[in-house]
Structures are given as structure tokens and as C-alpha cells.
Amino acid sequence: MTLLVALGSGDPDPWVKQFRVLLPDRPIVKLGDNYDPSTVEFSMTWYHPAGSLAQLPNLKAVFSLGAGVDHLFRDPHLPDVAIARVVDPDLTNRMSEYVMLHTLSILRQMRRYRTQQSIKNWSDDDFQPAATDVRVGIMGLGVLGSDAARKLKLMGFNVAGWSRSAKSLDGIQCFSGDAELSDFLARTDILIVLLPLTDETRGIINKNLLKGLARDGRVAAPSLINAGRGHLQIETELLECLDDGTLHEAVLDVFQTEPLPETSRLWAHPRVTITPHNASVSDPIAIANAIAAQIRRVEKGEALLNMVSRKKGY
Ligand code: NAP
Ligand code: GLV
């Protein structure tokens, strides 16, 4: 029984090394190695080349090496086998760190103070609202969104979330479905996007949605943090909203094209923060452990955890 590490981007070797430590009695191979495709039962995958999994006649399951699975559905020849994604405290904590860092940075106007420092300007004439006065709204109240929501709540923020199905989270106002989206937006000063990319969510962060954010808060204008996926946002409209003041600030970890092309106006925009899709990276040491545990479950005849619904796309 062979395990295939099928990466279309990034270095497969740390993954191969870690799986060999954790599953020493199984052959672990990577794309390009010399192996018999009929022996491969599991594939650990990140942006695999389209068609590369269709050549494995005895494949039982595909494990996404990340939380998102949109990279799998890009392959029109994706085999009809079980798909599981990563749910792991290491990945969840990293995302919550990112969300807390940038939410606090917006609250405490760090962009302004960095600029002031660069010109040796000591000025404290701008009002600093407290976290309790600022309404954070999280689109996507799943594993990552709900952890970030709880931690922001602990910091004192007024937190709400929006999801597809109705939810109940202690101390967090929960909205769901298209019918409640406008109410959710209208009470949101800092919008955090932790949605998966699906047919329903593609392009959801557009001018119309951003115009629906709160205008009656204690912050200058609403801000956006997107650490979900790049194709959730329409970047031309996002730039329009930053230019005309609809949006105060944007923190973006993900982009329609990655790496972000040098020609993108986002790079030099004075109110945009860019990180290179590393809000929460999959650390081979932590994540290979979680996948190895899943493989042991299958071998004991137990059901896989964190299964992906092909119908929903996440
Ligand atoms: P998850 O547990 O599957 O949660 C997804 C959330 O989105 C759920 O609350 C779901 O609603 C909601 N949702 C999905 N479609 C919706 C729709 N059409 N309308 C309203 N809500 C919708 O996923 P997760 O583990 O939290 O991860 C979320 C995403 O984060 C991943 O898919 C990935 O794209 C991204 N991510 C990015 C990084 C990074 O480094 N930038 C790292 C990890 C993950 P229900 O609860 O009702 O199902
Ligand atoms: C990273 O983007 C992930 O989906 O885990």
C-alpha cells in the first residue's frame, strides 16, 4: 500500500520525510518517482497537476494538505473517492493569530503610526475607539471562523458571524444565508473573510457587498481582512472602494492570481497590507501527523474525519 505526495506547488520533500517517520511500514512516494500506480491507495495533495490522480486505479482517499479544497476541484479528472481536509489545532491557531494581529492593527491604527514614525511626526489627535466599540463580522463561521470569533470576543470586540446554515455560538451574534447577509454587513465595521471558494462564494467580496458595510460606527470607514481565497474578491472593485473611501483599509493574504502580479495596483496602494498566502501555513510536522492518524483510522475500518462534500464544494 503506497502513499503518494502529489504537490503541484511547494516542496514535497519535507512531507515525504515526515510521512516516512510516521508511517515507516508503508512506501511513500512523490510525483515523478518511479512507482507502480496500482499500488497507490492514498494521495496527499496540494494543487496536484490535473489528471495525475486519475491514473491511480486503486486510490481510496485524497487528503488535502490544507483546509481549503478548491485546488482539488480544479481537476476535471478528479477520481470519485473520499476527500478529507485538514482540521488541526496548529492550522487553526495560526489563522487566529493572523486575524487577531490584523484586527488589532486596524483598531489601533498601526498603518497611520508607521507612516507618522517614518516622518518623525508625534501626533495623537485621532480618537482611538475601544475594542468593545468596534463591530467585527466574520464571513464563514466554520473551524477557522468560529475559533477567530471566540478569540476576538475575548479581546472585547463586538463579534458576529455569517454562515450558510444557522449557528449558535456563545456571545456571538450569528447570521446565516442570503436573507440575513445585509443585516450582518450593516452592523460590521471590520469584515473578516474566512469562507471557502465555491461556485456560490466566488466573487462575493465585490463593490455591492462592501457598500453594505456599516457607516455609523466609531471607526473612520469599514475595513476588510480576506484570508479565505483570492477568487472570493473582485480586485478591481476592491480598489475602487479603497479609492473612493467606501473601504478604509484592506488586509489581503489571498489574491485572484498568486503570486500577486507585479502589475497589480494593490502592491503600492497606501491602505493595503499584503501577505503572501501564509496566514496559516500547513506545517508538515503538525499536519502529516493528522493525516497519518486518518490513514490509521481507515485501516482499522473507521470512518474518515473532516470529509468534504463534493456537492457543497467544501
Ligand atoms: P469550514 O470549517 O468548512 O468553514 C467554512 C464556513 O464557510 C462555514 O461556516 C460555512 O457555513 C461557510 N460557508 C460556506 N459556503 C457558504 C455560503 N455560500 N454562504 C455562507 N456561508 C458559507 O472551513 P475552514 O476550515 O474554516 O476554512 C475556511 C477557508 O479558509 C478554507 O476553505 C480556505 O479557503 C481558507 N484558508 C486559508 C488559509 C490561508 O493561509 N490563507 C489557511 C487555511 C484556510 P456552514 O457552517 O453553514 O457550513
Ligand atoms: C491554505 O490556504 C489552506 O487552505 O489550508
Tab-separated table of C-alpha atoms and ligand atoms in Angstrom:
chain	number	residue	atom	x	y	z
A	1	MET	CA	0.000	0.000	0.000
A	2	THR	CA	1.693	3.157	-1.269
A	3	LEU	CA	1.085	6.783	-0.254
A	4	LEU	CA	1.620	9.413	-2.919
A	5	VAL	CA	2.550	13.004	-2.107
A	6	ALA	CA	1.113	14.895	-5.098
A	7	LEU	CA	2.131	18.545	-4.966
A	8	GLY	CA	1.754	20.950	-7.875
A	9	SER	CA	3.339	23.740	-5.853
A	10	GLY	CA	5.762	23.766	-2.933
A	11	ASP	CA	8.441	21.309	-1.874
A	12	PRO	CA	7.217	17.713	-1.395
A	13	ASP	CA	10.371	16.534	0.419
A	14	PRO	CA	9.524	17.729	3.970
A	15	TRP	CA	6.167	15.954	3.605
A	16	VAL	CA	7.720	12.735	2.296
A	17	LYS	CA	10.269	12.807	5.127
A	18	GLN	CA	7.612	13.336	7.789
A	19	PHE	CA	5.266	10.635	6.430
A	20	ARG	CA	8.199	8.191	6.360
A	21	VAL	CA	8.786	8.873	10.046
A	22	LEU	CA	5.114	8.492	10.952
A	23	LEU	CA	4.219	5.561	8.693
A	24	PRO	CA	7.529	3.636	8.465
A	25	ASP	CA	5.992	0.405	7.179
A	26	ARG	CA	4.437	1.972	4.034
A	27	PRO	CA	6.125	3.085	0.806
A	28	ILE	CA	5.890	6.892	0.497
A	29	VAL	CA	6.483	8.333	-2.978
A	30	LYS	CA	6.100	11.687	-4.698
A	31	LEU	CA	5.059	12.652	-8.218
A	32	GLY	CA	7.878	11.929	-10.654
A	33	ASP	CA	9.235	8.959	-8.631
A	34	ASN	CA	9.266	5.523	-10.186
A	35	TYR	CA	6.292	3.657	-8.627
A	36	ASP	CA	3.531	1.263	-9.666
A	37	PRO	CA	0.316	3.400	-9.879
A	38	SER	CA	-1.835	0.383	-8.994
A	39	THR	CA	-0.254	0.215	-5.514
A	40	VAL	CA	-1.226	3.786	-4.529
A	41	GLU	CA	-4.139	3.856	-2.068
A	42	PHE	CA	-3.851	7.345	-0.593
A	43	SER	CA	-2.796	10.665	-2.023
A	44	MET	CA	-1.765	13.729	-0.018
A	45	THR	CA	-2.412	16.578	-2.312
A	46	TRP	CA	-1.925	20.313	-2.861
A	47	TYR	CA	-2.634	21.772	-6.320
A	48	HIS	CA	-1.780	18.418	-7.964
A	49	PRO	CA	-1.390	18.519	-11.764
A	50	ALA	CA	-4.810	17.889	-13.358
A	51	GLY	CA	-5.241	14.251	-14.338
A	52	SER	CA	-2.408	12.965	-12.153
A	53	LEU	CA	-4.752	11.222	-9.677
A	54	ALA	CA	-6.914	9.682	-12.420
A	55	GLN	CA	-4.052	7.290	-13.178
A	56	LEU	CA	-4.322	5.549	-9.794
A	57	PRO	CA	-6.836	2.681	-10.207
A	58	ASN	CA	-6.847	1.643	-6.521
A	59	LEU	CA	-6.954	5.081	-4.915
A	60	LYS	CA	-9.128	5.031	-1.752
A	61	ALA	CA	-8.924	8.607	-0.474
A	62	VAL	CA	-7.424	12.001	-1.183
A	63	PHE	CA	-6.162	14.186	1.686
A	64	SER	CA	-5.915	17.911	1.064
A	65	LEU	CA	-2.760	19.213	2.723
A	66	GLY	CA	-4.674	22.364	3.605
A	67	ALA	CA	-8.075	23.331	4.968
A	68	GLY	CA	-9.283	24.545	1.576
A	69	VAL	CA	-10.163	22.069	-1.155
A	70	ASP	CA	-10.906	24.331	-4.137
A	71	HIS	CA	-7.486	23.282	-5.511
A	72	LEU	CA	-8.814	19.719	-5.886
A	73	PHE	CA	-11.939	20.678	-7.794
A	74	ARG	CA	-9.878	22.474	-10.450
A	75	ASP	CA	-9.077	18.979	-11.790
A	76	PRO	CA	-11.830	17.822	-14.184
A	77	HIS	CA	-10.458	14.250	-13.848
A	78	LEU	CA	-10.548	14.133	-10.036
A	79	PRO	CA	-11.340	10.492	-9.140
A	80	ASP	CA	-14.617	9.804	-7.344
A	81	VAL	CA	-13.064	8.788	-3.988
A	82	ALA	CA	-13.406	10.119	-0.442
A	83	ILE	CA	-11.846	13.532	0.181
A	84	ALA	CA	-10.744	14.718	3.611
A	85	ARG	CA	-9.322	18.119	4.502
A	86	VAL	CA	-7.116	19.375	7.299
A	87	VAL	CA	-8.653	20.302	10.606
A	88	ASP	CA	-5.875	20.700	13.137
A	89	PRO	CA	-5.237	22.997	16.117
A	90	ASP	CA	-1.892	24.086	14.641
A	91	LEU	CA	-3.555	25.406	11.479
A	92	THR	CA	-6.486	26.896	13.392
A	93	ASN	CA	-4.251	28.720	15.878
A	94	ARG	CA	-2.086	30.166	13.113
A	95	MET	CA	-5.142	31.604	11.379
A	96	SER	CA	-6.473	33.077	14.604
A	97	GLU	CA	-3.054	34.704	15.206
A	98	TYR	CA	-3.305	36.343	11.791
A	99	VAL	CA	-6.861	37.523	12.343
A	100	MET	CA	-6.118	38.914	15.824
A	101	LEU	CA	-2.920	40.637	14.667
A	102	HIS	CA	-4.584	42.473	11.796
A	103	THR	CA	-7.858	43.230	13.563
A	104	LEU	CA	-5.937	44.818	16.438
A	105	SER	CA	-3.663	46.608	13.985
A	106	ILE	CA	-6.718	48.175	12.299
A	107	LEU	CA	-8.281	49.036	15.666
A	108	ARG	CA	-5.070	50.696	16.911
A	109	GLN	CA	-4.394	52.411	13.552
A	110	MET	CA	-0.922	50.946	13.148
A	111	ARG	CA	-0.784	51.935	9.447
A	112	ARG	CA	-1.115	55.606	10.469
A	113	TYR	CA	1.546	55.366	13.199
A	114	ARG	CA	4.032	53.622	10.895
A	115	THR	CA	3.615	56.492	8.451
A	116	GLN	CA	3.944	59.064	11.240
A	117	GLN	CA	7.112	57.381	12.508
A	118	SER	CA	8.666	57.480	9.028
A	119	ILE	CA	8.402	61.292	9.078
A	120	LYS	CA	9.126	61.691	12.843
A	121	ASN	CA	5.651	63.047	13.442
A	122	TRP	CA	4.361	62.859	17.058
A	123	SER	CA	0.623	63.296	16.739
A	124	ASP	CA	-2.092	61.729	18.847
A	125	ASP	CA	-5.030	63.813	17.731
A	126	ASP	CA	-7.080	60.918	16.387
A	127	PHE	CA	-9.684	59.197	18.536
A	128	GLN	CA	-8.932	55.568	19.485
A	129	PRO	CA	-12.125	53.558	19.936
A	130	ALA	CA	-12.041	50.618	22.353
A	131	ALA	CA	-12.487	47.051	21.060
A	132	THR	CA	-15.916	46.932	22.679
A	133	ASP	CA	-16.975	49.847	20.426
A	134	VAL	CA	-15.929	48.038	17.243
A	135	ARG	CA	-18.128	45.513	15.467
A	136	VAL	CA	-16.250	42.670	13.796
A	137	GLY	CA	-18.096	40.446	11.315
A	138	ILE	CA	-16.696	37.103	10.186
A	139	MET	CA	-17.907	35.590	6.919
A	140	GLY	CA	-17.515	31.835	7.409
A	141	LEU	CA	-18.158	30.508	10.902
A	142	GLY	CA	-16.532	27.125	10.338
A	143	VAL	CA	-13.498	25.677	12.079
A	144	LEU	CA	-11.336	28.764	11.462
A	145	GLY	CA	-14.018	31.448	11.630
A	146	SER	CA	-15.511	30.218	14.895
A	147	ASP	CA	-12.088	29.998	16.615
A	148	ALA	CA	-11.200	33.521	15.467
A	149	ALA	CA	-14.635	34.731	16.604
A	150	ARG	CA	-14.152	33.327	20.120
A	151	LYS	CA	-10.676	34.844	20.441
A	152	LEU	CA	-11.767	38.270	19.165
A	153	LYS	CA	-14.645	38.145	21.627
A	154	LEU	CA	-12.148	37.505	24.430
A	155	MET	CA	-10.274	40.642	23.321
A	156	GLY	CA	-13.507	42.549	23.851
A	157	PHE	CA	-14.681	43.078	20.266
A	158	ASN	CA	-18.373	43.015	19.441
A	159	VAL	CA	-18.358	39.906	17.201
A	160	ALA	CA	-20.857	38.463	14.729
A	161	GLY	CA	-20.561	35.792	12.080
A	162	TRP	CA	-22.284	34.712	8.908
A	163	SER	CA	-22.529	31.162	7.628
A	164	ARG	CA	-24.592	29.070	5.265
A	165	SER	CA	-26.508	27.175	7.953
A	166	ALA	CA	-27.816	28.679	11.202
A	167	LYS	CA	-25.392	28.537	14.153
A	168	SER	CA	-25.357	29.300	17.836
A	169	LEU	CA	-22.074	30.445	19.420
A	170	ASP	CA	-21.838	31.795	22.925
A	171	GLY	CA	-21.651	35.599	22.932
A	172	ILE	CA	-21.501	35.832	19.147
A	173	GLN	CA	-24.374	37.122	17.049
A	174	CYS	CA	-24.939	34.551	14.307
A	175	PHE	CA	-26.427	35.332	10.891
A	176	SER	CA	-26.975	32.841	8.096
A	177	GLY	CA	-27.942	32.553	4.464
A	178	ASP	CA	-28.548	35.163	1.781
A	179	ALA	CA	-31.583	36.555	3.628
A	180	GLU	CA	-29.504	37.682	6.628
A	181	LEU	CA	-26.403	38.879	4.781
A	182	SER	CA	-27.393	42.546	4.527
A	183	ASP	CA	-28.214	42.790	8.266
A	184	PHE	CA	-24.873	41.170	9.060
A	185	LEU	CA	-22.987	43.637	6.830
A	186	ALA	CA	-24.877	46.662	8.141
A	187	ARG	CA	-23.552	46.016	11.694
A	188	THR	CA	-19.967	45.293	10.627
A	189	ASP	CA	-17.014	47.728	10.940
A	190	ILE	CA	-14.230	45.197	10.300
A	191	LEU	CA	-15.125	42.413	7.867
A	192	ILE	CA	-13.084	39.212	8.094
A	193	VAL	CA	-13.456	36.676	5.306
A	194	LEU	CA	-12.820	33.014	6.102
A	195	LEU	CA	-15.099	31.435	3.518
A	196	PRO	CA	-14.190	28.554	1.231
A	197	LEU	CA	-14.126	29.200	-2.517
A	198	THR	CA	-17.155	27.529	-4.116
A	199	ASP	CA	-19.498	28.282	-7.013
A	200	GLU	CA	-21.663	30.188	-4.514
A	201	THR	CA	-18.928	32.284	-2.912
A	202	ARG	CA	-16.814	33.192	-5.973
A	203	GLY	CA	-16.717	36.995	-6.333
A	204	ILE	CA	-18.796	37.571	-3.184
A	205	ILE	CA	-16.443	40.369	-1.984
A	206	ASN	CA	-17.486	42.955	-4.535
A	207	LYS	CA	-18.441	46.637	-4.590
A	208	ASN	CA	-22.069	45.953	-3.782
A	209	LEU	CA	-21.195	43.934	-0.693
A	210	LEU	CA	-18.594	46.443	0.541
A	211	LYS	CA	-21.081	49.294	0.179
A	212	GLY	CA	-23.382	47.379	2.534
A	213	LEU	CA	-20.924	47.568	5.461
A	214	ALA	CA	-21.644	49.808	8.474
A	215	ARG	CA	-21.230	53.593	8.116
A	216	ASP	CA	-22.381	54.502	11.610
A	217	GLY	CA	-19.513	53.070	13.656
A	218	ARG	CA	-16.701	54.615	15.693
A	219	VAL	CA	-14.109	53.781	13.019
A	220	ALA	CA	-13.406	56.078	10.046
A	221	ALA	CA	-14.843	53.637	7.489
A	222	PRO	CA	-15.107	49.868	7.364
A	223	SER	CA	-12.068	47.667	6.723
A	224	LEU	CA	-11.584	44.226	5.194
A	225	ILE	CA	-9.372	41.258	6.048
A	226	ASN	CA	-9.501	38.415	3.493
A	227	ALA	CA	-7.619	35.246	4.388
A	228	GLY	CA	-10.095	32.890	2.687
A	229	ARG	CA	-9.354	32.677	-1.029
A	230	GLY	CA	-8.437	35.230	-3.688
A	231	HIS	CA	-11.296	34.447	-6.037
A	232	LEU	CA	-13.761	35.405	-3.313
A	233	GLN	CA	-12.809	39.029	-4.090
A	234	ILE	CA	-13.094	41.143	-7.228
A	235	GLU	CA	-9.901	43.133	-7.044
A	236	THR	CA	-10.846	45.918	-9.478
A	237	GLU	CA	-13.934	46.677	-7.351
A	238	LEU	CA	-11.962	46.425	-4.130
A	239	LEU	CA	-9.536	49.061	-5.443
A	240	GLU	CA	-12.451	51.299	-6.446
A	241	CYS	CA	-13.817	51.019	-2.901
A	242	LEU	CA	-10.426	51.866	-1.370
A	243	ASP	CA	-10.026	54.836	-3.701
A	244	ASP	CA	-13.460	56.330	-3.086
A	245	GLY	CA	-13.402	55.780	0.704
A	246	THR	CA	-16.050	53.052	0.799
A	247	LEU	CA	-13.320	50.970	2.410
A	248	HIS	CA	-10.772	52.396	4.841
A	249	GLU	CA	-8.196	49.637	4.726
A	250	ALA	CA	-7.712	46.125	3.298
A	251	VAL	CA	-5.515	43.329	4.598
A	252	LEU	CA	-5.183	40.652	1.944
A	253	ASP	CA	-3.486	37.267	2.225
A	254	VAL	CA	-5.044	35.801	-0.917
A	255	PHE	CA	-5.424	37.052	-4.489
A	256	GLN	CA	-7.139	36.250	-7.757
A	257	THR	CA	-3.695	35.460	-9.209
A	258	GLU	CA	-0.947	34.152	-6.936
A	259	PRO	CA	1.781	35.210	-6.696
A	260	LEU	CA	0.241	38.682	-6.989
A	261	PRO	CA	1.489	40.071	-10.337
A	262	GLU	CA	3.944	42.986	-10.149
A	263	THR	CA	1.496	44.998	-12.260
A	264	SER	CA	-1.249	44.853	-9.591
A	265	ARG	CA	-2.118	48.278	-8.205
A	266	LEU	CA	-2.724	46.584	-4.838
A	267	TRP	CA	1.044	46.362	-4.175
A	268	ALA	CA	1.526	50.112	-3.870
A	269	HIS	CA	-1.844	51.144	-2.517
A	270	PRO	CA	-1.272	53.179	0.678
A	271	ARG	CA	-4.100	51.450	2.544
A	272	VAL	CA	-3.471	47.830	1.573
A	273	THR	CA	-1.455	45.259	3.526
A	274	ILE	CA	-0.298	42.243	1.542
A	275	THR	CA	0.863	38.889	2.874
A	276	PRO	CA	1.865	36.027	0.538
A	277	HIS	CA	-0.916	33.476	1.249
A	278	ASN	CA	0.655	32.441	4.526
A	279	ALA	CA	-1.991	33.494	7.053
A	280	SER	CA	-1.958	29.868	8.139
A	281	VAL	CA	0.592	27.584	6.532
A	282	SER	CA	0.409	23.808	6.775
A	283	ASP	CA	3.415	22.747	8.823
A	284	PRO	CA	4.417	19.234	7.654
A	285	ILE	CA	5.293	18.213	11.220
A	286	ALA	CA	1.811	19.018	12.574
A	287	ILE	CA	-0.314	18.266	9.533
A	288	ALA	CA	1.344	14.992	8.445
A	289	ASN	CA	0.572	13.746	11.944
A	290	ALA	CA	-3.129	14.495	11.488
A	291	ILE	CA	-3.190	12.759	8.076
A	292	ALA	CA	-1.279	9.723	9.348
A	293	ALA	CA	-3.909	9.402	12.091
A	294	GLN	CA	-6.609	9.441	9.402
A	295	ILE	CA	-4.872	6.670	7.445
A	296	ARG	CA	-4.654	4.541	10.585
A	297	ARG	CA	-8.392	5.093	11.085
A	298	VAL	CA	-9.195	3.833	7.571
A	299	GLU	CA	-7.020	0.796	8.104
A	300	LYS	CA	-8.911	-0.024	11.310
A	301	GLY	CA	-12.168	0.217	9.352
A	302	GLU	CA	-13.167	3.519	10.973
A	303	ALA	CA	-14.732	6.395	9.068
A	304	LEU	CA	-12.606	9.297	7.869
A	305	LEU	CA	-12.950	12.560	9.761
A	306	ASN	CA	-13.321	16.018	8.182
A	307	MET	CA	-14.851	14.726	4.982
A	308	VAL	CA	-15.501	17.165	2.160
A	309	SER	CA	-18.891	17.372	0.453
A	310	ARG	CA	-18.468	17.421	-3.321
A	311	LYS	CA	-21.975	18.827	-3.603
A	312	LYS	CA	-21.248	21.837	-1.358
A	313	GLY	CA	-17.657	22.188	-2.613
A	314	TYR	CA	-16.120	22.428	0.870
B	1	NAP	P1	-15.049	25.244	7.174
B	1	NAP	O1	-14.903	24.704	8.543
B	1	NAP	O2	-15.555	24.341	6.096
B	1	NAP	O3	-15.974	26.552	7.265
B	1	NAP	C1	-16.478	27.198	6.154
B	1	NAP	C2	-17.515	28.195	6.615
B	1	NAP	O4	-17.996	28.928	5.480
B	1	NAP	C3	-18.756	27.507	7.242
B	1	NAP	O5	-19.224	28.265	8.324
B	1	NAP	C4	-19.751	27.532	6.086
B	1	NAP	O6	-21.104	27.541	6.504
B	1	NAP	C5	-19.416	28.870	5.455
B	1	NAP	N1	-19.918	28.921	4.081
B	1	NAP	C6	-19.600	28.134	3.031
B	1	NAP	N2	-20.308	28.489	1.943
B	1	NAP	C7	-21.113	29.498	2.336
B	1	NAP	C8	-22.093	30.269	1.676
B	1	NAP	N3	-22.412	30.068	0.378
B	1	NAP	N4	-22.725	31.225	2.376
B	1	NAP	C9	-22.439	31.436	3.687
B	1	NAP	N5	-21.520	30.733	4.378
B	1	NAP	C10	-20.854	29.779	3.699
B	1	NAP	O7	-13.656	25.831	6.629
B	1	NAP	P2	-12.446	26.374	7.489
B	1	NAP	O8	-11.598	25.248	7.958
B	1	NAP	O9	-12.972	27.326	8.496
B	1	NAP	O10	-11.631	27.154	6.357
B	1	NAP	C11	-12.204	28.209	5.640
B	1	NAP	C12	-11.354	28.595	4.460
B	1	NAP	O11	-10.183	29.283	4.891
B	1	NAP	C13	-10.783	27.440	3.640
B	1	NAP	O12	-11.735	26.903	2.749
B	1	NAP	C14	-9.643	28.104	2.908
B	1	NAP	O13	-10.096	28.643	1.671
B	1	NAP	C15	-9.232	29.248	3.827
B	1	NAP	N6	-7.896	29.067	4.402
B	1	NAP	C16	-6.942	29.978	4.103
B	1	NAP	C17	-5.693	29.846	4.653
B	1	NAP	C18	-4.624	30.876	4.398
B	1	NAP	O14	-3.480	30.654	4.772
B	1	NAP	N7	-4.957	31.999	3.806
B	1	NAP	C19	-5.396	28.778	5.503
B	1	NAP	C20	-6.398	27.871	5.786
B	1	NAP	C21	-7.652	28.018	5.223
B	1	NAP	P3	-21.709	26.259	7.290
B	1	NAP	O15	-21.067	26.313	8.659
B	1	NAP	O16	-23.148	26.523	7.339
B	1	NAP	O17	-21.299	25.049	6.502
B	2	GLV	C1	-4.431	27.244	2.921
B	2	GLV	O1	-4.682	28.100	2.140
B	2	GLV	C2	-5.340	26.211	3.307
B	2	GLV	O2	-6.390	26.057	2.660
B	2	GLV	O3	-5.044	25.476	4.277
